[in-house]
Coordinates of C-alpha atoms and ligand atoms in Angstrom, one line a residue:
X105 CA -1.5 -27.7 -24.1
X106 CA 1.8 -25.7 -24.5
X107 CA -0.3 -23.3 -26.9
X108 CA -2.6 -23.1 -24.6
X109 CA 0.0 -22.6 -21.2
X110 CA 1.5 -19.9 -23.4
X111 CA -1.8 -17.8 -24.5
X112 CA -2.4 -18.1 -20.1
X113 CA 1.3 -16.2 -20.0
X114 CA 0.7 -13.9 -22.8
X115 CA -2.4 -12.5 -20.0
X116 CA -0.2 -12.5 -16.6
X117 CA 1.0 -9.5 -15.1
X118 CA 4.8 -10.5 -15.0
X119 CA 5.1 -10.7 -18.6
X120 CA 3.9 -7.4 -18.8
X121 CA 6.2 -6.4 -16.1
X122 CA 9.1 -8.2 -17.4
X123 CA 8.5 -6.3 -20.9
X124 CA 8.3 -3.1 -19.2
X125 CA 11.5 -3.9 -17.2
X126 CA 13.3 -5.2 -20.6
X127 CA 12.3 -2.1 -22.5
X128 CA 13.7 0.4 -19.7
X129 CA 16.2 -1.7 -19.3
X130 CA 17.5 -1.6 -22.7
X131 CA 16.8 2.0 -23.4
X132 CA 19.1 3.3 -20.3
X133 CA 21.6 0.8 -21.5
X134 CA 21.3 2.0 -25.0
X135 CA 21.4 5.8 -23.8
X136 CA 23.9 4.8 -21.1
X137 CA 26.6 3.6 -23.7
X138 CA 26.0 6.2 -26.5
X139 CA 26.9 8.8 -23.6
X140 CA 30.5 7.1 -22.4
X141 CA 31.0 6.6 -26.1
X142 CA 30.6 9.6 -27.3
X143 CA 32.3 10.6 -23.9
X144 CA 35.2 8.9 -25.0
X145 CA 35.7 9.7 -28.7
X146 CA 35.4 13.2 -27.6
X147 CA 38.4 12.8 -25.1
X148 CA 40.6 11.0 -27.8
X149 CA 40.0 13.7 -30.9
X150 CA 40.9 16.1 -27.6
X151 CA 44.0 14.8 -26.9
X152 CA 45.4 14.1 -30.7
X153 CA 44.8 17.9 -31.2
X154 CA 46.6 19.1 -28.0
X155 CA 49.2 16.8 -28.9
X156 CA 49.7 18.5 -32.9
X157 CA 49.0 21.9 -31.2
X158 CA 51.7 21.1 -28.9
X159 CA 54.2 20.5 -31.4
X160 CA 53.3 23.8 -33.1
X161 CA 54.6 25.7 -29.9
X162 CA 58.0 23.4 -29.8
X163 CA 58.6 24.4 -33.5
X164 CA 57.8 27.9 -32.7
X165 CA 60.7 27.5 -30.4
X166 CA 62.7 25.9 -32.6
X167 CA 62.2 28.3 -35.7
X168 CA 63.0 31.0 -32.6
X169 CA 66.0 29.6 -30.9
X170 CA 67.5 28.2 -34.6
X171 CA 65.8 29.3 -37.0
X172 CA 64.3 28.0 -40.4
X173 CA 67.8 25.4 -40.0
X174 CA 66.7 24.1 -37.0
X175 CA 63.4 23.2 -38.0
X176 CA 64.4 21.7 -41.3
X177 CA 66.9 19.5 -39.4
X178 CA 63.7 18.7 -36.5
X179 CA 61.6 17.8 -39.3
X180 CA 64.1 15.2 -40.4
X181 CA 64.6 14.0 -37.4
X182 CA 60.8 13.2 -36.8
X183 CA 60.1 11.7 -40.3
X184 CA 63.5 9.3 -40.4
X185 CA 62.3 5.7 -41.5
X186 CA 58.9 4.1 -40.6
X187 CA 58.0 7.5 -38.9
X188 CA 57.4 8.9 -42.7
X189 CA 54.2 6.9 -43.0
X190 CA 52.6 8.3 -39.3
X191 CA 53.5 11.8 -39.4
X192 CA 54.5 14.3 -42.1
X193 CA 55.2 18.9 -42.2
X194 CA 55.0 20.9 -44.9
X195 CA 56.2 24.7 -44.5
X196 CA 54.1 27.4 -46.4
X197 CA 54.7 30.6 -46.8
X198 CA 50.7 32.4 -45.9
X199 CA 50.7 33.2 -49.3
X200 CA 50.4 29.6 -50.1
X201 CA 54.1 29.0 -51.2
X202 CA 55.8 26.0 -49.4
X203 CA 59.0 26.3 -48.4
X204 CA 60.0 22.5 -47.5
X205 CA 58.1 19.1 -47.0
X206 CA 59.2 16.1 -45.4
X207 CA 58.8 12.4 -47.6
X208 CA 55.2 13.3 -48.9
X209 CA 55.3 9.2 -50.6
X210 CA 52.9 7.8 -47.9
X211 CA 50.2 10.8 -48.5
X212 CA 49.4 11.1 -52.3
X213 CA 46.2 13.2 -52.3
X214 CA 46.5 15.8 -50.0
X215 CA 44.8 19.3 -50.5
X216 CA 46.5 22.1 -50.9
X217 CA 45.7 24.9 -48.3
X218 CA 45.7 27.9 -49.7
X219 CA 42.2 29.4 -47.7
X220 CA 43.3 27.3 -44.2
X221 CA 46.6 29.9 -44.9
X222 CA 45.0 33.1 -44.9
X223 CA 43.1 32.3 -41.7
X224 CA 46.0 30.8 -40.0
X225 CA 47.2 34.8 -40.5
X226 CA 44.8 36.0 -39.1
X227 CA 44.0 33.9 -36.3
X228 CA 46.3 33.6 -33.5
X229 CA 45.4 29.7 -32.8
X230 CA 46.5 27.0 -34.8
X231 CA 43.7 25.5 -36.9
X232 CA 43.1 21.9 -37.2
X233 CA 41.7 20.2 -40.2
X234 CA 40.6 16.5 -40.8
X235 CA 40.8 15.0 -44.7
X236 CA 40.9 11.6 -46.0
X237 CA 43.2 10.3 -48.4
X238 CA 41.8 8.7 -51.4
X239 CA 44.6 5.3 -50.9
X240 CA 44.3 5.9 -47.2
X241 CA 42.1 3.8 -44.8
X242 CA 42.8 6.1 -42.2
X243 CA 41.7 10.1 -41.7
X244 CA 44.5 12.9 -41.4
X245 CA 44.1 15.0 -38.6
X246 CA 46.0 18.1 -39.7
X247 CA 47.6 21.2 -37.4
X248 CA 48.6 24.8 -39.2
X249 CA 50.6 26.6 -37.1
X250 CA 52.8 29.9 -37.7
X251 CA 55.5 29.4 -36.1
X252 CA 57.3 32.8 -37.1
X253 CA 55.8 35.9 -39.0
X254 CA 54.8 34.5 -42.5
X255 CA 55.8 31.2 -41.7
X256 CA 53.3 28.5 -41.9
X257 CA 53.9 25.0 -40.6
X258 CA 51.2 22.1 -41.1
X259 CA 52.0 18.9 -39.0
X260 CA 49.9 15.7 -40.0
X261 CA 49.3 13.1 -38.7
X262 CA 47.6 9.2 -39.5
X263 CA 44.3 8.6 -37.0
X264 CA 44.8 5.0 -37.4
X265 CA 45.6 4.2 -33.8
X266 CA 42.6 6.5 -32.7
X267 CA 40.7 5.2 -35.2
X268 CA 40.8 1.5 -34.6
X269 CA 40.6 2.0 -30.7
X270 CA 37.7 3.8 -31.3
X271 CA 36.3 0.6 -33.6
X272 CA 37.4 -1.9 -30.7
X273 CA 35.7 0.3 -28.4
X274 CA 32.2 0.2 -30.6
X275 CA 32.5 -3.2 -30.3
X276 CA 33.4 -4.1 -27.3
X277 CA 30.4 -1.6 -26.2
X278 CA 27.9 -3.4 -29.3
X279 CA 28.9 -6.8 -27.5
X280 CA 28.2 -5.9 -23.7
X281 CA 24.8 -3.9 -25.0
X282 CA 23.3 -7.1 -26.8
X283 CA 24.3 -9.1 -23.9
X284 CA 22.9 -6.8 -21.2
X285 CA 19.6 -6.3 -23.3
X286 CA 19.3 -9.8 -23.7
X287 CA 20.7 -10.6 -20.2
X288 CA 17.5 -7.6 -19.7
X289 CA 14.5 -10.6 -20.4
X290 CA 15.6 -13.0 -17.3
X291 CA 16.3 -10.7 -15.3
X292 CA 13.0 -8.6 -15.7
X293 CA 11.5 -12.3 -15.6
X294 CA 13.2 -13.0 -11.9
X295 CA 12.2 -9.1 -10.8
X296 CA 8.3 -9.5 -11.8
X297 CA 8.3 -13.6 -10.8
X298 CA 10.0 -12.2 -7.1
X299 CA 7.8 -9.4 -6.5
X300 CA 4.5 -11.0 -7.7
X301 CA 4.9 -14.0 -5.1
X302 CA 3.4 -12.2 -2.4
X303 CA 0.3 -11.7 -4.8
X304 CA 0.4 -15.0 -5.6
X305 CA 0.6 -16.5 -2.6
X306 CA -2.7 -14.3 -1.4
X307 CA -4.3 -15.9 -4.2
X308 CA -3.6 -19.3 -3.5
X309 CA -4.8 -18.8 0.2
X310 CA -7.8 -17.0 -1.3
X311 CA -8.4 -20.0 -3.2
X312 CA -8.2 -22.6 -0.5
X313 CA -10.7 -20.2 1.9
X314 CA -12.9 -20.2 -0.9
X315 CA -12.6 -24.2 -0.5
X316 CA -13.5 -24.1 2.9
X317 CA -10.5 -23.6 4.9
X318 CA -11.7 -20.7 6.9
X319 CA -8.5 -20.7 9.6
X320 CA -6.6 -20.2 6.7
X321 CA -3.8 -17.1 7.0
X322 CA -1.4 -15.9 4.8
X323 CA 2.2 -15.7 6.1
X324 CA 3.0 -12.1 6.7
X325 CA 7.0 -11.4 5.9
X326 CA 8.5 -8.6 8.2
X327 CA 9.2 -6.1 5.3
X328 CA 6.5 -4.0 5.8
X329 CA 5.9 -3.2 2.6
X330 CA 2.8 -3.0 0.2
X331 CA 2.4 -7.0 -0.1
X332 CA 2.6 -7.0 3.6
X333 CA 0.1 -4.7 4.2
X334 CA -2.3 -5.9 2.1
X335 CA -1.2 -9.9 3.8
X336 CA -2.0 -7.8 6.7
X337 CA -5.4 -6.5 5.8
X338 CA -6.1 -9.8 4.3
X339 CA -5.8 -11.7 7.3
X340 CA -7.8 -9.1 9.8
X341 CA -11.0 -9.3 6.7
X342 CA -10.5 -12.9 7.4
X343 CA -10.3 -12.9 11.3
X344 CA -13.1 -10.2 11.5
X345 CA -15.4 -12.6 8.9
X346 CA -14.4 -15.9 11.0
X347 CA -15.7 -14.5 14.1
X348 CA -18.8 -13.3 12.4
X349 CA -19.3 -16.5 11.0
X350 CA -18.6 -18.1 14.2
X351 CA -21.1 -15.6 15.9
X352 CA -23.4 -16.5 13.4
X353 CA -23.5 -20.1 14.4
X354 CA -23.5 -19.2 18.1
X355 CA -26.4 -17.9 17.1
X356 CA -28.5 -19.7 15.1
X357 CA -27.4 -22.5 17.7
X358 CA -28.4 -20.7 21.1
X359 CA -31.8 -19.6 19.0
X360 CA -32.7 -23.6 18.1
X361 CA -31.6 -24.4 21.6
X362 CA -33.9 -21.5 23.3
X363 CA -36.2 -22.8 20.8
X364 CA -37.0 -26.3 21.3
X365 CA -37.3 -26.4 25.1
X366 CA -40.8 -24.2 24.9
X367 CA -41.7 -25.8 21.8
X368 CA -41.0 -29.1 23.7
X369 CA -42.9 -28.3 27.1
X370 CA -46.1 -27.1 24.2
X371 CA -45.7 -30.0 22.8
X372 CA -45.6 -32.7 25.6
X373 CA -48.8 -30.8 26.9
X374 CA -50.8 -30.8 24.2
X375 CA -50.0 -34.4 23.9
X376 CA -50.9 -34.9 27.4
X377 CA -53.8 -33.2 27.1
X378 CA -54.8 -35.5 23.7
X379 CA -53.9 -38.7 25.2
X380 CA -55.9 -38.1 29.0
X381 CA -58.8 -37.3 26.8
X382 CA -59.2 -34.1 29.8
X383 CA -61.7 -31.8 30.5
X384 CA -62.7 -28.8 29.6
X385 CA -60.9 -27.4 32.2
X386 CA -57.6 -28.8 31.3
X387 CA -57.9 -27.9 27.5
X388 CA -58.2 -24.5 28.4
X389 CA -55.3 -24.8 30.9
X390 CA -53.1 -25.9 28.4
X391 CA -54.3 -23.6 25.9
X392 CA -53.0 -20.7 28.1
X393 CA -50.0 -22.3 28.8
X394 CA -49.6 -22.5 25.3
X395 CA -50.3 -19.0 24.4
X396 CA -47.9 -18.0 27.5
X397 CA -45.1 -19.9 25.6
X398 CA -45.6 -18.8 22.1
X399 CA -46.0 -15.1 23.7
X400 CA -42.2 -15.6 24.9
X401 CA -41.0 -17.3 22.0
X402 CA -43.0 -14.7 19.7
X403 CA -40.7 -11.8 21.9
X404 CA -37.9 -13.5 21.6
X405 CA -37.8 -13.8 18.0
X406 CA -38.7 -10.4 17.4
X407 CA -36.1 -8.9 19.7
X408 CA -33.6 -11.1 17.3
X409 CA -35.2 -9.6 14.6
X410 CA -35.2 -5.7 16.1
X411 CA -31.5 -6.5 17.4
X412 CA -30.8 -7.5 13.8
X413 CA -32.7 -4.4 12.1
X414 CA -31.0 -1.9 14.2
X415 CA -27.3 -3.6 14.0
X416 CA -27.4 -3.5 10.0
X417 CA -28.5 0.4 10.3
X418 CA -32.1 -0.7 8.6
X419 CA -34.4 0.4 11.2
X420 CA -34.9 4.2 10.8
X421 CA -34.9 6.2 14.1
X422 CA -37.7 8.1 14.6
X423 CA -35.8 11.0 16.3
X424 CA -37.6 13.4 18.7
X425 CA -37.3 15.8 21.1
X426 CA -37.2 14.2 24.3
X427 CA -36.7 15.2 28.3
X428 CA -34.3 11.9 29.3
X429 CA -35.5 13.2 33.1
X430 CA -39.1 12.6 32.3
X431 CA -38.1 9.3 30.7
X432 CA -36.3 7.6 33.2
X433 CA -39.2 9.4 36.0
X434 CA -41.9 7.3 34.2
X435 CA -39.9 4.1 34.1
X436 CA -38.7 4.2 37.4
X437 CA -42.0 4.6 38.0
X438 CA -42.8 1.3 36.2
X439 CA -40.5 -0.6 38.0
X440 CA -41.5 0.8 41.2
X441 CA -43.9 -2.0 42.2
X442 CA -41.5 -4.8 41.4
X443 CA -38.5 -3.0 43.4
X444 CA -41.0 -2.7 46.0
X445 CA -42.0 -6.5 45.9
X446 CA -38.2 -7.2 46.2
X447 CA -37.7 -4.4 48.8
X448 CA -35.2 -2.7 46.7
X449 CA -34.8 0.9 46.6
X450 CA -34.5 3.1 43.4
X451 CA -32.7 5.8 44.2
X452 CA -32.7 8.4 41.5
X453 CA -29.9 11.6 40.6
X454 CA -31.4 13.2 37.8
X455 CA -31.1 17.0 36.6
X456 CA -34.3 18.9 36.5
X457 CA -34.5 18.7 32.6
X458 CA -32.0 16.6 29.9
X459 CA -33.1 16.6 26.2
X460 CA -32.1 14.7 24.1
X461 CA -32.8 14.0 20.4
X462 CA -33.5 10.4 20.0
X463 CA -36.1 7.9 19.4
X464 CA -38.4 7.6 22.6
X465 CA -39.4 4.2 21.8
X466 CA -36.1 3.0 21.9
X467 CA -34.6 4.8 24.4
X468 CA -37.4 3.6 26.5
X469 CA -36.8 0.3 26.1
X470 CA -32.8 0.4 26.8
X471 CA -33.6 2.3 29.9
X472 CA -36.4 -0.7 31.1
X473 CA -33.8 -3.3 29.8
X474 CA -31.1 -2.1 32.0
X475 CA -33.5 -1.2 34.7
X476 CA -35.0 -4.7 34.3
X477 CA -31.6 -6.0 34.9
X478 CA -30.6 -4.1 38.0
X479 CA -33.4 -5.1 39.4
X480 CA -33.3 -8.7 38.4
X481 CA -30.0 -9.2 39.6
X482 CA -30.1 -7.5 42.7
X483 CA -31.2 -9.2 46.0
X484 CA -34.0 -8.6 48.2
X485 CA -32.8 -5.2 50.8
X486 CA -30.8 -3.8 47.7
X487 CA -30.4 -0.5 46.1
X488 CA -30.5 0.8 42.0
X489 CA -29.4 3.8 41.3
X490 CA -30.3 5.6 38.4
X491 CA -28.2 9.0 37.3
X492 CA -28.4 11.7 34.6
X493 CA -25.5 13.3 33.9
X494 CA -25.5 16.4 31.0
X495 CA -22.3 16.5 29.9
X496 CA -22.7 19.0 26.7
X497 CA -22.0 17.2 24.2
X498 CA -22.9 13.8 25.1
X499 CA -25.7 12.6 27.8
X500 CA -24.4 9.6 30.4
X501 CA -26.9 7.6 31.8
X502 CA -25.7 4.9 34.8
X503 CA -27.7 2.4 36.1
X504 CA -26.2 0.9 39.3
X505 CA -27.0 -1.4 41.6
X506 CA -25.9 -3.6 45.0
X507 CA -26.4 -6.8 43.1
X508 CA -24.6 -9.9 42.3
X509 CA -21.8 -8.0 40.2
X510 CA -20.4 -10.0 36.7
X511 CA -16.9 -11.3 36.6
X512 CA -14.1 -9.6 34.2
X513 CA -14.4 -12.5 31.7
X514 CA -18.0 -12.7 31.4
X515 CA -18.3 -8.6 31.5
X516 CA -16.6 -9.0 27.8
X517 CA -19.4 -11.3 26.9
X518 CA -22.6 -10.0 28.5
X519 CA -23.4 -7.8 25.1
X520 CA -23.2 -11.2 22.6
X521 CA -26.7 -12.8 22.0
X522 CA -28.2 -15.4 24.6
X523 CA -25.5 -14.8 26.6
X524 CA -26.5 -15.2 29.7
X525 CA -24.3 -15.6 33.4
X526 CA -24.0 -18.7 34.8
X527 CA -24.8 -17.2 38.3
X528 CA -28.3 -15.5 36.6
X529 CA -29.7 -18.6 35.3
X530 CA -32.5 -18.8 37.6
X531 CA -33.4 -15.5 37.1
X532 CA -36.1 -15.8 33.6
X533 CA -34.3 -14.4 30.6
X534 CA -33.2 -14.9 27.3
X535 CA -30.1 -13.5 26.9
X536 CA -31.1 -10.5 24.5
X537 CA -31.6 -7.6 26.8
X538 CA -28.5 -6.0 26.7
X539 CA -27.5 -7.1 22.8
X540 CA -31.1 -5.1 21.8
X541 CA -29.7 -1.9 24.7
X542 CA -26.3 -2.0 23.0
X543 CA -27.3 -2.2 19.5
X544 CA -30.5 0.6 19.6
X545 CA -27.4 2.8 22.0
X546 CA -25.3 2.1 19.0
X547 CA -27.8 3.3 16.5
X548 CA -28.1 6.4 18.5
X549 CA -24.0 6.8 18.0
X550 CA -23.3 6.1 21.5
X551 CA -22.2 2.9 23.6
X552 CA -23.0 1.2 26.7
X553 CA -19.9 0.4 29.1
X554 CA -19.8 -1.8 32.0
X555 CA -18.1 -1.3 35.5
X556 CA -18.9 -4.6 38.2
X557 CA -17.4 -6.4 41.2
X558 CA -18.4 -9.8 41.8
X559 CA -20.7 -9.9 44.7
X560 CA -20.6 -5.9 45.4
X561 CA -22.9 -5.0 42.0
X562 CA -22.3 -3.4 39.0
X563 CA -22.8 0.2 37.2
X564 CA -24.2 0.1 33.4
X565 CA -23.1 3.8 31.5
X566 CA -24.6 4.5 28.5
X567 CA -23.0 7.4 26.8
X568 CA -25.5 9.0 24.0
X569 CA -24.4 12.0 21.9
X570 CA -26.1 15.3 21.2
X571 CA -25.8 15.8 17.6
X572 CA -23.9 18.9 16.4
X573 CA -27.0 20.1 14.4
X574 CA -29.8 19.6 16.7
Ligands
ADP139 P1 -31.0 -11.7 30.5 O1 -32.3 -11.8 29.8 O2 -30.4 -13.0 30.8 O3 -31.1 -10.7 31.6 P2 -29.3 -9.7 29.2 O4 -28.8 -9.6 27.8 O5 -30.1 -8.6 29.7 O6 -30.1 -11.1 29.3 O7 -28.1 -9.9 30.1 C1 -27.1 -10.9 29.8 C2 -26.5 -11.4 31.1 O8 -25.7 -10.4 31.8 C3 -27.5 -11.8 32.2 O9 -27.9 -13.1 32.0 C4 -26.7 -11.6 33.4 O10 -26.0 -12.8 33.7 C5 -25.8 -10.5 33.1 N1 -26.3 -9.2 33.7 C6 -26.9 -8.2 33.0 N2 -27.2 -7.2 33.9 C7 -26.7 -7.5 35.1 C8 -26.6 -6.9 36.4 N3 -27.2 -5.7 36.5 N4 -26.0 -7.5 37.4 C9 -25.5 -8.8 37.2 N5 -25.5 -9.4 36.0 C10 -26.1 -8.8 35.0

């Protein structure tokens, strides 16, 4: 189990991250520390060496103000007692004579400098020269100096105090770099675990949708960062497939329901027809009443099916030239007789010629849809209007009429499937007309809007393109 658990961790994106974030972590750290070391070192060998170069220059002043006397009694004033063992001068002539030296006791196995003694002649700087002792623990930073023509004075001195600061200081910096590398692993561990949560916590809704729980949402926090965005994305996928699942079932219910009342009325009259043992007459009755019905239910099913087709961008457009002024002339036309029956008037406002390339056979049947309409739901004494308008790069075609008009709510609806008005149910319909309009419109690139007052009528536009190339 725990073998198991920890072969699951060895897989998870944290761990990775928390590696990653452990490794920079400690590299910076390591790079950090060697630079401030270093840093410092070089600032403490610094100021030993202005310190001995200092005391050159007093002794310069000395041998100036009391000569070789004065620095002799200097030099045993500086090496009195303990002092012997920190700091000791020699005096050489540059030909590599000395002159004088202070208690040498404390530093058996110094070098003698005859070649640092020509080049302190020539050179106008003091030089500085490190050596180690053979019985010392400690290095020996050493200053020549001439401090008068031909007169060279070498000032040592013990680097045991910068030395063992400089060992404190290693140590102190080994101890806080183990501790911050292995202070590195949690803390790379907390980073990952904190920024992953938003992941995980699109997972587990993930998970539960995937179980069913559709209203499901993740909780978006306000930092507007990447996790939020994608929360965000997440949850308008998910809106955007609730409602098509919830359209779906709207559906597949209205189409059982529009379904089973003809299949219900065939039914009940074939069994009437069975049981009254009728005559010929009646059997063929019914049998027309039963074509009439599946006829409707056969439309309705493929209108679903050519809604469907030209919504998933399956059905190919046969596009043609066409003249959208002949069009509508012919289905005006059409309608004539039924506008006539109702006394309505078609009034039509078209240019003289409108092409258009775009599949006839659609187009025709949007404009006879939303014809159909007008006409429907306008009352006897009416008008329908029907106007062309070329706009250059895009056609508008408005259908308007003196009907019943469609409240603001139900406007937003009218497109969806089977929807159908309350007001217009006893009008015949199905509720597909202006879904199959919208969605051949659509295929075309364009879009149908609606305008309408309640009781005054309403104005159908629908807007279709001319495409750039044709
Ligand atoms: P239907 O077969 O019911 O006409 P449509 O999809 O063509 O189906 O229209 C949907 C609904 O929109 C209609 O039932 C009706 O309530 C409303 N509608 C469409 N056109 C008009 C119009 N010109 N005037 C008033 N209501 C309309």
């Amino acid at each position: 189990m725990f073998l198991k658990k920890l072969s699951n961790l060895r897989h998870t994106l944290a761990l990775r991250l928390t590696i990653w974030y452990a490794g920079i972590f400690a590299v910076s750290s390591i790079l950090a520390f060697t630079l401030v070391y270093a840093l410092i070192v070089s600032v403490v060998q610094g100021r030993t060496d202005e310190d001995l170069e200092e005391d050159i220059e007093e002794f310069t002043s000395f041998m100036q103000s009391g000569g070789l006397d004065r620095v002799k009694t200097e030099i045993a004033v500086e090496t009195q007692g303990e002092e012997a063992s920190q700091v000791f001068f020699r005096l050489w002539s540059t030909e590599g004579r000395e002159l004088m030296r202070s208690d040498l006791s404390s530093w058996s196995g110094l070098a003698e400098p005859r070649d640092i003694l020509a080049k302190v002649d020539d050179a106008d700087e003091p030089v500085l020269q490190t050596q180690t002792l053979p019985q010392q623990e400690h290095s020996v930073r050493s200053v020549y100096g001439a401090i008068a023509p031909g007169v060279v004075l070498q000032i040592g001195e013990s680097l045991e105090d910068d030395e063992e600061f400089i060992e404190d200081l290693l140590k102190g910096f080994v101890v806080a770099l183990t501790a911050v590398i292995l202070l590195g692993g949690p803390i790379g561990w907390f980073m990952a675990r904190r920024a992953l949560r938003g992941v995980q916590e699109i997972t587990h809704a993930a998970t539960e949708i995937a179980d069913g729980a559709l209203d499901r949402r993740v909780a978006v926090r306000s930092q507007s960062d990447e996790l939020d965005t994608l929360a965000q994305t997440f949850n308008t996928m998910l809106d955007r497939i609730q409602a098509l699942i919830i359209g779906m079932r709207e559906m597949t219910d209205n189409l059982a329901h529009d379904l089973r009342s003809p299949l219900g009325r065939i039914r009940a009259s074939a069994e009437v027809t069975l049981t009254s043992g009728g005559s010929k007459t009646e059997s063929e009755a019914m049998a027309a009443t039963t074509t009439e019905e599946c006829d409707r239910l056969l439309e309705m099913i493929n209108t679903t099916l050519d809604i469907a087709e030209a919504e998933s961008g399956a059905a190919k457009l046969k596009r043609v030239d066409i003249d959208l002024t002949d069009l509508i002339s012919d289905a005006v036309d059409l309608f004539q007789p039924i506008a006539d029956d109702k006394q309505v008037a078609i009034n039509t406002d078209l240019p003289e010629h409108c092409h258009i390339h775009g599949d006839r056979q659609r187009i025709q049947r949007v404009v006879a849809n939303l014809l159909d309409n007008a006409l429907k739901y306008v009352p006897t004494g009416g008008r329908v209007t029907t106007k062309l308008a070329d706009e250059g790069m895009e056609v508008k075609l408005s259908i308007m009429d003196t009907g019943i008009g469609i409240s603001a709510e139900e406007c937003a609806r009218i497109f969806e499937r089977f929807y159908r008005c309350d007001r217009s149910r006893s009008e015949q319909g199905n509720g597909l007309g202006l879904s199959l309009a919208l969605a051949f419109v659509r295929a075309h690139g364009g879009d149908i809007a609606v305008k309408s007052n309640p009781g005054q009528g309403s104005t159908f536009t629908a807007v279709l393109p001319r495409p750039q190339h044709a």
